[in-house]
Amino acid sequence: MKNIIILTGSGISAESGLKTFRSEDGLWLNHRVEDVCTVEAFEKNPVYVNSFYNELRPIMMQASPNMGHQSITTLQEKLPDININVVTQNVDLLHEKAGNKNIYHIHGRIDECVCTNCGHVIKTLGDVESDEICPQCQVSGMLKPNIVFFGEMPKYMNEVDKMLLNCDMFIAIGTSGIVYPAAGFVRMAKYAGAKTYLFNLDPCNNSNMFDQEILGKASQTFPKFAEHLIAELSK
Ligand code: APR
């Protein structure tokens, strides 16, 4: 066993008090994706799109990691000879707060904004305003949250592709398997010969691709699995 990929979705952060996207009280039930998470929406109404993320930012920044995030750190610390990469669709920073290493935010991060004129990325802990001036190109009104919208390419795809080709174990935690390309990673990992595990509250859209599906709260199910894996691989 050399390479493990852990793919996470909003379900891993649910027990830290953050809303998932498609559950009963999910983010996409109160907001249409088309209004707040597409390139077209941002072009049409940047004030509205920015205000959505300005509301979300402090909530995400104040959240604390749970045992799901923390047991990834334990895995990485106890299995130093194995490459354990964390590929997350989440824009919160709970993997960082839990001390995880090798984190790839393929859908961006809530604490950054990007200038759509010059590509400059800026750390942003406060609100992003639509008339702000980019410190690099001095053009105003072009800053958007550094979050991948529908219609944009996810980040780190080359790196993730390479990881998937060499993957021995693929673990998905808290994701519905609806949004591509992340939903297709399990298939690529399987082609590479990886063992595949899903830790989710409910069966997901691509459950049939997983060798094992462990249903329940990730903060309870994943730490147990991590403990067993450490024992198994430390023999
Ligand atoms: N433990 C484990 N799984 C959980 C928990 C929990 N405590 N709570 C919820 N889940 C599971 C749900 O069963 C569901 O399958 O997490 C999943 C969340 O699914 P979605 O709401 O679809 O979120 P996600 O898969 O992260 O969405 C992917 O969609 O709109 C986009 O860009 C957004 O990154 C996001 C992407």
PDB file of C-alpha atoms and ligand atoms in Angstrom:
ATOM      1  CA  MET A   1       0.000   0.000   0.000  1.00  0.00           C
ATOM      2  CA  LYS A   2       1.601   3.243  -1.132  1.00  0.00           C
ATOM      3  CA  ASN A   3      -1.034   5.751  -2.171  1.00  0.00           C
ATOM      4  CA  ILE A   4      -4.349   6.599  -0.560  1.00  0.00           C
ATOM      5  CA  ILE A   5      -6.747   9.251  -1.825  1.00  0.00           C
ATOM      6  CA  ILE A   6      -9.404  10.644   0.474  1.00  0.00           C
ATOM      7  CA  LEU A   7     -12.124  12.516  -1.427  1.00  0.00           C
ATOM      8  CA  THR A   8     -14.345  14.610   0.791  1.00  0.00           C
ATOM      9  CA  GLY A   9     -17.630  16.430   0.283  1.00  0.00           C
ATOM     10  CA  SER A  10     -19.842  18.608   2.417  1.00  0.00           C
ATOM     11  CA  GLY A  11     -21.063  15.608   4.476  1.00  0.00           C
ATOM     12  CA  ILE A  12     -17.763  15.467   6.367  1.00  0.00           C
ATOM     13  CA  SER A  13     -18.360  19.018   7.587  1.00  0.00           C
ATOM     14  CA  ALA A  14     -22.030  18.481   8.475  1.00  0.00           C
ATOM     15  CA  GLU A  15     -21.210  17.575  12.056  1.00  0.00           C
ATOM     16  CA  SER A  16     -19.189  20.766  12.346  1.00  0.00           C
ATOM     17  CA  GLY A  17     -22.476  22.601  11.817  1.00  0.00           C
ATOM     18  CA  LEU A  18     -22.038  23.426   8.121  1.00  0.00           C
ATOM     19  CA  LYS A  19     -24.861  22.790   5.689  1.00  0.00           C
ATOM     20  CA  THR A  20     -24.473  20.257   2.905  1.00  0.00           C
ATOM     21  CA  PHE A  21     -25.758  21.197  -0.543  1.00  0.00           C
ATOM     22  CA  ARG A  22     -28.574  18.780  -1.323  1.00  0.00           C
ATOM     23  CA  SER A  23     -29.938  17.623   2.052  1.00  0.00           C
ATOM     24  CA  GLU A  24     -33.316  18.706   3.448  1.00  0.00           C
ATOM     25  CA  ASP A  25     -31.972  21.998   4.784  1.00  0.00           C
ATOM     26  CA  GLY A  26     -29.151  22.141   2.227  1.00  0.00           C
ATOM     27  CA  LEU A  27     -27.675  25.278   0.679  1.00  0.00           C
ATOM     28  CA  TRP A  28     -29.203  24.556  -2.726  1.00  0.00           C
ATOM     29  CA  LEU A  29     -32.718  24.358  -1.335  1.00  0.00           C
ATOM     30  CA  ASN A  30     -32.814  28.016  -0.356  1.00  0.00           C
ATOM     31  CA  HIS A  31     -30.797  29.212  -3.334  1.00  0.00           C
ATOM     32  CA  ARG A  32     -30.907  28.204  -6.955  1.00  0.00           C
ATOM     33  CA  VAL A  33     -27.472  26.995  -8.113  1.00  0.00           C
ATOM     34  CA  GLU A  34     -28.098  28.976 -11.302  1.00  0.00           C
ATOM     35  CA  ASP A  35     -28.339  32.202  -9.259  1.00  0.00           C
ATOM     36  CA  VAL A  36     -25.264  31.890  -7.079  1.00  0.00           C
ATOM     37  CA  CYS A  37     -22.881  29.296  -8.454  1.00  0.00           C
ATOM     38  CA  THR A  38     -22.511  29.768 -12.184  1.00  0.00           C
ATOM     39  CA  VAL A  39     -20.291  31.961 -14.317  1.00  0.00           C
ATOM     40  CA  GLU A  40     -23.417  33.447 -15.938  1.00  0.00           C
ATOM     41  CA  ALA A  41     -24.927  34.382 -12.566  1.00  0.00           C
ATOM     42  CA  PHE A  42     -21.743  36.179 -11.551  1.00  0.00           C
ATOM     43  CA  GLU A  43     -21.584  38.089 -14.819  1.00  0.00           C
ATOM     44  CA  LYS A  44     -25.236  39.071 -14.534  1.00  0.00           C
ATOM     45  CA  ASN A  45     -25.440  39.908 -10.838  1.00  0.00           C
ATOM     46  CA  PRO A  46     -22.046  39.987  -9.062  1.00  0.00           C
ATOM     47  CA  VAL A  47     -23.497  41.863  -6.074  1.00  0.00           C
ATOM     48  CA  TYR A  48     -25.966  39.065  -5.347  1.00  0.00           C
ATOM     49  CA  VAL A  49     -23.403  36.297  -5.857  1.00  0.00           C
ATOM     50  CA  ASN A  50     -20.851  38.070  -3.647  1.00  0.00           C
ATOM     51  CA  SER A  51     -23.446  38.620  -0.934  1.00  0.00           C
ATOM     52  CA  PHE A  52     -24.239  34.879  -0.868  1.00  0.00           C
ATOM     53  CA  TYR A  53     -20.576  34.016  -0.224  1.00  0.00           C
ATOM     54  CA  ASN A  54     -20.100  37.003   2.111  1.00  0.00           C
ATOM     55  CA  GLU A  55     -22.798  35.472   4.323  1.00  0.00           C
ATOM     56  CA  LEU A  56     -21.307  32.007   4.123  1.00  0.00           C
ATOM     57  CA  ARG A  57     -17.688  33.079   4.774  1.00  0.00           C
ATOM     58  CA  PRO A  58     -17.915  33.944   8.506  1.00  0.00           C
ATOM     59  CA  ILE A  59     -20.008  30.827   9.193  1.00  0.00           C
ATOM     60  CA  MET A  60     -17.399  28.629   7.541  1.00  0.00           C
ATOM     61  CA  MET A  61     -14.468  30.484   9.100  1.00  0.00           C
ATOM     62  CA  GLN A  62     -15.905  30.027  12.602  1.00  0.00           C
ATOM     63  CA  ALA A  63     -16.594  26.290  12.270  1.00  0.00           C
ATOM     64  CA  SER A  64     -14.362  23.760  13.998  1.00  0.00           C
ATOM     65  CA  PRO A  65     -13.260  20.411  12.598  1.00  0.00           C
ATOM     66  CA  ASN A  66     -14.798  17.179  13.879  1.00  0.00           C
ATOM     67  CA  MET A  67     -13.476  13.667  14.419  1.00  0.00           C
ATOM     68  CA  GLY A  68     -13.860  12.906  10.714  1.00  0.00           C
ATOM     69  CA  HIS A  69     -11.329  15.587   9.784  1.00  0.00           C
ATOM     70  CA  GLN A  70      -9.150  14.822  12.785  1.00  0.00           C
ATOM     71  CA  SER A  71      -8.817  11.141  12.063  1.00  0.00           C
ATOM     72  CA  ILE A  72      -7.343  12.002   8.648  1.00  0.00           C
ATOM     73  CA  THR A  73      -4.519  13.761  10.504  1.00  0.00           C
ATOM     74  CA  THR A  74      -4.089  10.691  12.705  1.00  0.00           C
ATOM     75  CA  LEU A  75      -3.871   8.470   9.617  1.00  0.00           C
ATOM     76  CA  GLN A  76      -1.260  10.756   8.052  1.00  0.00           C
ATOM     77  CA  GLU A  77       0.787  10.916  11.245  1.00  0.00           C
ATOM     78  CA  LYS A  78       0.641   7.198  12.029  1.00  0.00           C
ATOM     79  CA  LEU A  79       1.296   6.048   8.465  1.00  0.00           C
ATOM     80  CA  PRO A  80       4.141   8.364   7.411  1.00  0.00           C
ATOM     81  CA  ASP A  81       5.362   5.999   4.681  1.00  0.00           C
ATOM     82  CA  ILE A  82       2.063   6.127   2.791  1.00  0.00           C
ATOM     83  CA  ASN A  83       1.110   9.093   0.591  1.00  0.00           C
ATOM     84  CA  ILE A  84      -2.281  10.150   1.836  1.00  0.00           C
ATOM     85  CA  ASN A  85      -3.727  12.935  -0.291  1.00  0.00           C
ATOM     86  CA  VAL A  86      -6.899  14.779   0.626  1.00  0.00           C
ATOM     87  CA  VAL A  87      -8.905  15.899  -2.401  1.00  0.00           C
ATOM     88  CA  THR A  88     -11.766  18.028  -1.182  1.00  0.00           C
ATOM     89  CA  GLN A  89     -14.779  19.550  -2.878  1.00  0.00           C
ATOM     90  CA  ASN A  90     -15.294  21.647   0.227  1.00  0.00           C
ATOM     91  CA  VAL A  91     -14.445  25.322   0.268  1.00  0.00           C
ATOM     92  CA  ASP A  92     -14.324  25.406   4.084  1.00  0.00           C
ATOM     93  CA  LEU A  93     -10.961  25.127   5.820  1.00  0.00           C
ATOM     94  CA  LEU A  94     -11.715  22.330   8.255  1.00  0.00           C
ATOM     95  CA  HIS A  95      -9.101  19.973   6.832  1.00  0.00           C
ATOM     96  CA  GLU A  96      -6.471  22.679   7.427  1.00  0.00           C
ATOM     97  CA  LYS A  97      -7.807  23.424  10.904  1.00  0.00           C
ATOM     98  CA  ALA A  98      -7.614  19.715  11.789  1.00  0.00           C
ATOM     99  CA  GLY A  99      -3.959  19.637  10.710  1.00  0.00           C
ATOM    100  CA  ASN A 100      -4.404  17.510   7.565  1.00  0.00           C
ATOM    101  CA  LYS A 101      -1.532  17.650   5.070  1.00  0.00           C
ATOM    102  CA  ASN A 102      -1.554  17.382   1.231  1.00  0.00           C
ATOM    103  CA  ILE A 103      -4.938  19.053   0.749  1.00  0.00           C
ATOM    104  CA  TYR A 104      -6.247  19.853  -2.741  1.00  0.00           C
ATOM    105  CA  HIS A 105      -9.235  22.211  -2.830  1.00  0.00           C
ATOM    106  CA  ILE A 106     -10.583  21.310  -6.263  1.00  0.00           C
ATOM    107  CA  HIS A 107     -13.598  23.643  -5.869  1.00  0.00           C
ATOM    108  CA  GLY A 108     -11.604  26.524  -4.391  1.00  0.00           C
ATOM    109  CA  ARG A 109     -11.529  28.123  -0.945  1.00  0.00           C
ATOM    110  CA  ILE A 110     -13.839  30.498   0.888  1.00  0.00           C
ATOM    111  CA  ASP A 111     -10.904  32.545   2.264  1.00  0.00           C
ATOM    112  CA  GLU A 112      -9.726  33.692  -1.153  1.00  0.00           C
ATOM    113  CA  CYS A 113     -11.001  35.807  -3.993  1.00  0.00           C
ATOM    114  CA  VAL A 114      -9.668  36.025  -7.508  1.00  0.00           C
ATOM    115  CA  CYS A 115      -9.544  38.857 -10.019  1.00  0.00           C
ATOM    116  CA  THR A 116     -11.342  37.699 -13.155  1.00  0.00           C
ATOM    117  CA  ASN A 117      -9.348  40.274 -15.128  1.00  0.00           C
ATOM    118  CA  CYS A 118      -5.770  39.211 -14.258  1.00  0.00           C
ATOM    119  CA  GLY A 119      -6.104  35.997 -12.226  1.00  0.00           C
ATOM    120  CA  HIS A 120      -4.506  37.464  -9.093  1.00  0.00           C
ATOM    121  CA  VAL A 121      -5.574  35.519  -5.964  1.00  0.00           C
ATOM    122  CA  ILE A 122      -6.092  37.471  -2.750  1.00  0.00           C
ATOM    123  CA  LYS A 123      -6.598  36.200   0.824  1.00  0.00           C
ATOM    124  CA  THR A 124     -10.007  37.415   1.960  1.00  0.00           C
ATOM    125  CA  LEU A 125     -11.285  37.085   5.472  1.00  0.00           C
ATOM    126  CA  GLY A 126     -13.867  39.843   5.144  1.00  0.00           C
ATOM    127  CA  ASP A 127     -16.504  40.599   2.538  1.00  0.00           C
ATOM    128  CA  VAL A 128     -15.761  40.683  -1.190  1.00  0.00           C
ATOM    129  CA  GLU A 129     -17.319  43.827  -2.661  1.00  0.00           C
ATOM    130  CA  SER A 130     -18.202  44.090  -6.321  1.00  0.00           C
ATOM    131  CA  ASP A 131     -16.602  47.521  -6.769  1.00  0.00           C
ATOM    132  CA  GLU A 132     -13.274  46.587  -5.138  1.00  0.00           C
ATOM    133  CA  ILE A 133     -10.047  47.348  -7.021  1.00  0.00           C
ATOM    134  CA  CYS A 134      -7.620  44.510  -7.739  1.00  0.00           C
ATOM    135  CA  PRO A 135      -4.266  45.374  -6.094  1.00  0.00           C
ATOM    136  CA  GLN A 136      -2.401  43.798  -9.021  1.00  0.00           C
ATOM    137  CA  CYS A 137      -4.095  45.096 -12.205  1.00  0.00           C
ATOM    138  CA  GLN A 138      -5.930  48.059 -10.597  1.00  0.00           C
ATOM    139  CA  VAL A 139      -9.142  47.165 -12.441  1.00  0.00           C
ATOM    140  CA  SER A 140     -12.261  47.480 -10.308  1.00  0.00           C
ATOM    141  CA  GLY A 141     -15.363  45.307 -10.138  1.00  0.00           C
ATOM    142  CA  MET A 142     -13.748  42.058 -11.279  1.00  0.00           C
ATOM    143  CA  LEU A 143     -13.151  40.264  -7.971  1.00  0.00           C
ATOM    144  CA  LYS A 144     -15.054  37.041  -7.394  1.00  0.00           C
ATOM    145  CA  PRO A 145     -14.832  34.470  -4.600  1.00  0.00           C
ATOM    146  CA  ASN A 146     -12.137  31.928  -5.502  1.00  0.00           C
ATOM    147  CA  ILE A 147     -14.761  29.224  -5.724  1.00  0.00           C
ATOM    148  CA  VAL A 148     -15.197  27.043  -8.776  1.00  0.00           C
ATOM    149  CA  PHE A 149     -18.576  27.776 -10.308  1.00  0.00           C
ATOM    150  CA  PHE A 150     -20.487  25.497 -12.641  1.00  0.00           C
ATOM    151  CA  GLY A 151     -19.030  26.359 -16.035  1.00  0.00           C
ATOM    152  CA  GLU A 152     -15.464  26.598 -14.681  1.00  0.00           C
ATOM    153  CA  MET A 153     -12.701  24.003 -14.578  1.00  0.00           C
ATOM    154  CA  PRO A 154     -12.017  22.461 -11.166  1.00  0.00           C
ATOM    155  CA  LYS A 155      -8.509  23.047  -9.838  1.00  0.00           C
ATOM    156  CA  TYR A 156      -5.578  20.584  -9.567  1.00  0.00           C
ATOM    157  CA  MET A 157      -6.996  18.195 -12.178  1.00  0.00           C
ATOM    158  CA  ASN A 158      -3.532  17.207 -13.489  1.00  0.00           C
ATOM    159  CA  GLU A 159      -2.316  16.395 -10.004  1.00  0.00           C
ATOM    160  CA  VAL A 160      -5.485  14.439  -9.173  1.00  0.00           C
ATOM    161  CA  ASP A 161      -5.277  12.509 -12.457  1.00  0.00           C
ATOM    162  CA  LYS A 162      -1.767  11.370 -11.606  1.00  0.00           C
ATOM    163  CA  MET A 163      -2.802  10.414  -8.087  1.00  0.00           C
ATOM    164  CA  LEU A 164      -5.728   8.362  -9.398  1.00  0.00           C
ATOM    165  CA  LEU A 165      -3.500   6.424 -11.789  1.00  0.00           C
ATOM    166  CA  ASN A 166      -1.370   5.279  -8.853  1.00  0.00           C
ATOM    167  CA  CYS A 167      -4.075   4.904  -6.287  1.00  0.00           C
ATOM    168  CA  ASP A 168      -4.139   1.787  -4.049  1.00  0.00           C
ATOM    169  CA  MET A 169      -7.026   2.851  -1.845  1.00  0.00           C
ATOM    170  CA  PHE A 170      -9.769   5.378  -2.587  1.00  0.00           C
ATOM    171  CA  ILE A 171     -11.940   6.649   0.242  1.00  0.00           C
ATOM    172  CA  ALA A 172     -14.894   8.979  -0.312  1.00  0.00           C
ATOM    173  CA  ILE A 173     -16.437  10.712   2.695  1.00  0.00           C
ATOM    174  CA  GLY A 174     -19.675  12.707   2.759  1.00  0.00           C
ATOM    175  CA  THR A 175     -20.397  13.268  -0.900  1.00  0.00           C
ATOM    176  CA  SER A 176     -23.472  12.490  -2.962  1.00  0.00           C
ATOM    177  CA  GLY A 177     -21.535  11.477  -6.092  1.00  0.00           C
ATOM    178  CA  ILE A 178     -23.629  13.759  -8.272  1.00  0.00           C
ATOM    179  CA  VAL A 179     -21.177  16.465  -9.304  1.00  0.00           C
ATOM    180  CA  TYR A 180     -18.482  15.652 -11.867  1.00  0.00           C
ATOM    181  CA  PRO A 181     -15.575  15.343 -12.246  1.00  0.00           C
ATOM    182  CA  ALA A 182     -15.271  14.337  -8.572  1.00  0.00           C
ATOM    183  CA  ALA A 183     -18.096  11.799  -8.944  1.00  0.00           C
ATOM    184  CA  GLY A 184     -16.000  10.008 -11.582  1.00  0.00           C
ATOM    185  CA  PHE A 185     -12.830   9.690  -9.489  1.00  0.00           C
ATOM    186  CA  VAL A 186     -13.918   6.394  -7.902  1.00  0.00           C
ATOM    187  CA  ARG A 187     -14.221   4.774 -11.333  1.00  0.00           C
ATOM    188  CA  MET A 188     -10.714   5.900 -12.297  1.00  0.00           C
ATOM    189  CA  ALA A 189      -9.327   4.648  -8.990  1.00  0.00           C
ATOM    190  CA  LYS A 190     -11.016   1.289  -9.552  1.00  0.00           C
ATOM    191  CA  TYR A 191      -9.457   1.024 -13.017  1.00  0.00           C
ATOM    192  CA  ALA A 192      -6.093   1.609 -11.331  1.00  0.00           C
ATOM    193  CA  GLY A 193      -6.827  -1.364  -9.068  1.00  0.00           C
ATOM    194  CA  ALA A 194      -7.645   0.564  -5.908  1.00  0.00           C
ATOM    195  CA  LYS A 195      -9.881  -0.710  -3.135  1.00  0.00           C
ATOM    196  CA  THR A 196     -12.766   1.722  -2.814  1.00  0.00           C
ATOM    197  CA  TYR A 197     -14.670   2.759   0.306  1.00  0.00           C
ATOM    198  CA  LEU A 198     -17.566   5.133   0.860  1.00  0.00           C
ATOM    199  CA  PHE A 199     -18.429   6.718   4.226  1.00  0.00           C
ATOM    200  CA  ASN A 200     -21.748   8.471   3.836  1.00  0.00           C
ATOM    201  CA  LEU A 201     -24.981   9.066   5.688  1.00  0.00           C
ATOM    202  CA  ASP A 202     -27.057   7.768   2.766  1.00  0.00           C
ATOM    203  CA  PRO A 203     -26.189   5.652  -0.251  1.00  0.00           C
ATOM    204  CA  CYS A 204     -24.784   7.935  -2.918  1.00  0.00           C
ATOM    205  CA  ASN A 205     -25.392   8.286  -6.621  1.00  0.00           C
ATOM    206  CA  ASN A 206     -22.476   6.032  -7.586  1.00  0.00           C
ATOM    207  CA  SER A 207     -22.620   3.612  -4.642  1.00  0.00           C
ATOM    208  CA  ASN A 208     -22.210   0.646  -6.990  1.00  0.00           C
ATOM    209  CA  MET A 209     -18.626   1.707  -7.704  1.00  0.00           C
ATOM    210  CA  PHE A 210     -17.559   1.203  -4.098  1.00  0.00           C
ATOM    211  CA  ASP A 211     -16.306  -2.121  -2.764  1.00  0.00           C
ATOM    212  CA  GLN A 212     -17.622  -1.161   0.653  1.00  0.00           C
ATOM    213  CA  GLU A 213     -20.246   1.337   1.657  1.00  0.00           C
ATOM    214  CA  ILE A 214     -20.263   2.278   5.342  1.00  0.00           C
ATOM    215  CA  LEU A 215     -23.399   4.218   6.171  1.00  0.00           C
ATOM    216  CA  GLY A 216     -23.599   6.529   9.193  1.00  0.00           C
ATOM    217  CA  LYS A 217     -22.146   9.751  10.507  1.00  0.00           C
ATOM    218  CA  ALA A 218     -18.618  10.196   9.230  1.00  0.00           C
ATOM    219  CA  SER A 219     -17.377  11.433  12.617  1.00  0.00           C
ATOM    220  CA  GLN A 220     -18.270   8.006  14.016  1.00  0.00           C
ATOM    221  CA  THR A 221     -17.667   5.598  11.153  1.00  0.00           C
ATOM    222  CA  PHE A 222     -14.432   6.975   9.720  1.00  0.00           C
ATOM    223  CA  PRO A 223     -12.349   7.173  12.939  1.00  0.00           C
ATOM    224  CA  LYS A 224     -13.080   3.470  13.604  1.00  0.00           C
ATOM    225  CA  PHE A 225     -11.999   2.554  10.093  1.00  0.00           C
ATOM    226  CA  ALA A 226      -8.872   4.717  10.411  1.00  0.00           C
ATOM    227  CA  GLU A 227      -7.951   2.957  13.647  1.00  0.00           C
ATOM    228  CA  HIS A 228      -8.272  -0.472  12.018  1.00  0.00           C
ATOM    229  CA  LEU A 229      -6.349   0.630   8.948  1.00  0.00           C
ATOM    230  CA  ILE A 230      -3.477   1.941  11.076  1.00  0.00           C
ATOM    231  CA  ALA A 231      -3.353  -1.345  12.991  1.00  0.00           C
ATOM    232  CA  GLU A 232      -3.507  -3.360   9.775  1.00  0.00           C
ATOM    233  CA  LEU A 233      -0.835  -1.392   7.918  1.00  0.00           C
ATOM    234  CA  SER A 234       1.502  -1.065  10.888  1.00  0.00           C
ATOM    235  CA  LYS A 235       1.874  -4.873  11.249  1.00  0.00           C
TER     236      LYS A 235
HETATM  237  N1  APR B   1     -21.576  11.942   7.644  1.00  0.00           N
HETATM  238  C1  APR B   1     -21.400  11.387   6.414  1.00  0.00           C
HETATM  239  N2  APR B   1     -22.080  11.776   5.326  1.00  0.00           N
HETATM  240  C2  APR B   1     -22.982  12.752   5.477  1.00  0.00           C
HETATM  241  C3  APR B   1     -23.240  13.378   6.724  1.00  0.00           C
HETATM  242  C4  APR B   1     -22.484  12.929   7.837  1.00  0.00           C
HETATM  243  N3  APR B   1     -22.649  13.434   9.065  1.00  0.00           N
HETATM  244  N4  APR B   1     -24.199  14.297   6.517  1.00  0.00           N
HETATM  245  C5  APR B   1     -24.537  14.267   5.232  1.00  0.00           C
HETATM  246  N5  APR B   1     -23.804  13.332   4.589  1.00  0.00           N
HETATM  247  C6  APR B   1     -23.824  12.961   3.158  1.00  0.00           C
HETATM  248  C7  APR B   1     -25.204  12.936   2.547  1.00  0.00           C
HETATM  249  O1  APR B   1     -25.755  11.626   2.661  1.00  0.00           O
HETATM  250  C8  APR B   1     -24.931  13.305   1.092  1.00  0.00           C
HETATM  251  O2  APR B   1     -24.780  12.148   0.270  1.00  0.00           O
HETATM  252  O3  APR B   1     -23.104  13.946   2.472  1.00  0.00           O
HETATM  253  C9  APR B   1     -23.582  14.029   1.142  1.00  0.00           C
HETATM  254  C10 APR B   1     -23.658  15.487   0.757  1.00  0.00           C
HETATM  255  O4  APR B   1     -24.017  15.588  -0.586  1.00  0.00           O
HETATM  256  P1  APR B   1     -24.218  17.002  -1.305  1.00  0.00           P
HETATM  257  O5  APR B   1     -25.115  17.863  -0.501  1.00  0.00           O
HETATM  258  O6  APR B   1     -24.597  16.738  -2.713  1.00  0.00           O
HETATM  259  O7  APR B   1     -22.763  17.668  -1.222  1.00  0.00           O
HETATM  260  P2  APR B   1     -21.442  17.357  -2.064  1.00  0.00           P
HETATM  261  O8  APR B   1     -21.402  15.951  -2.508  1.00  0.00           O
HETATM  262  O9  APR B   1     -20.310  17.874  -1.249  1.00  0.00           O
HETATM  263  O10 APR B   1     -21.653  18.300  -3.328  1.00  0.00           O
HETATM  264  C11 APR B   1     -20.671  18.312  -4.328  1.00  0.00           C
HETATM  265  O11 APR B   1     -21.835  20.089  -5.392  1.00  0.00           O
HETATM  266  O12 APR B   1     -22.888  22.137  -5.778  1.00  0.00           O
HETATM  267  C12 APR B   1     -21.737  21.482  -5.594  1.00  0.00           C
HETATM  268  O13 APR B   1     -19.762  22.613  -5.481  1.00  0.00           O
HETATM  269  C13 APR B   1     -20.721  22.029  -4.657  1.00  0.00           C
HETATM  270  O14 APR B   1     -18.765  20.868  -3.816  1.00  0.00           O
HETATM  271  C14 APR B   1     -20.158  20.784  -3.972  1.00  0.00           C
HETATM  272  C15 APR B   1     -20.569  19.677  -4.923  1.00  0.00           C
END
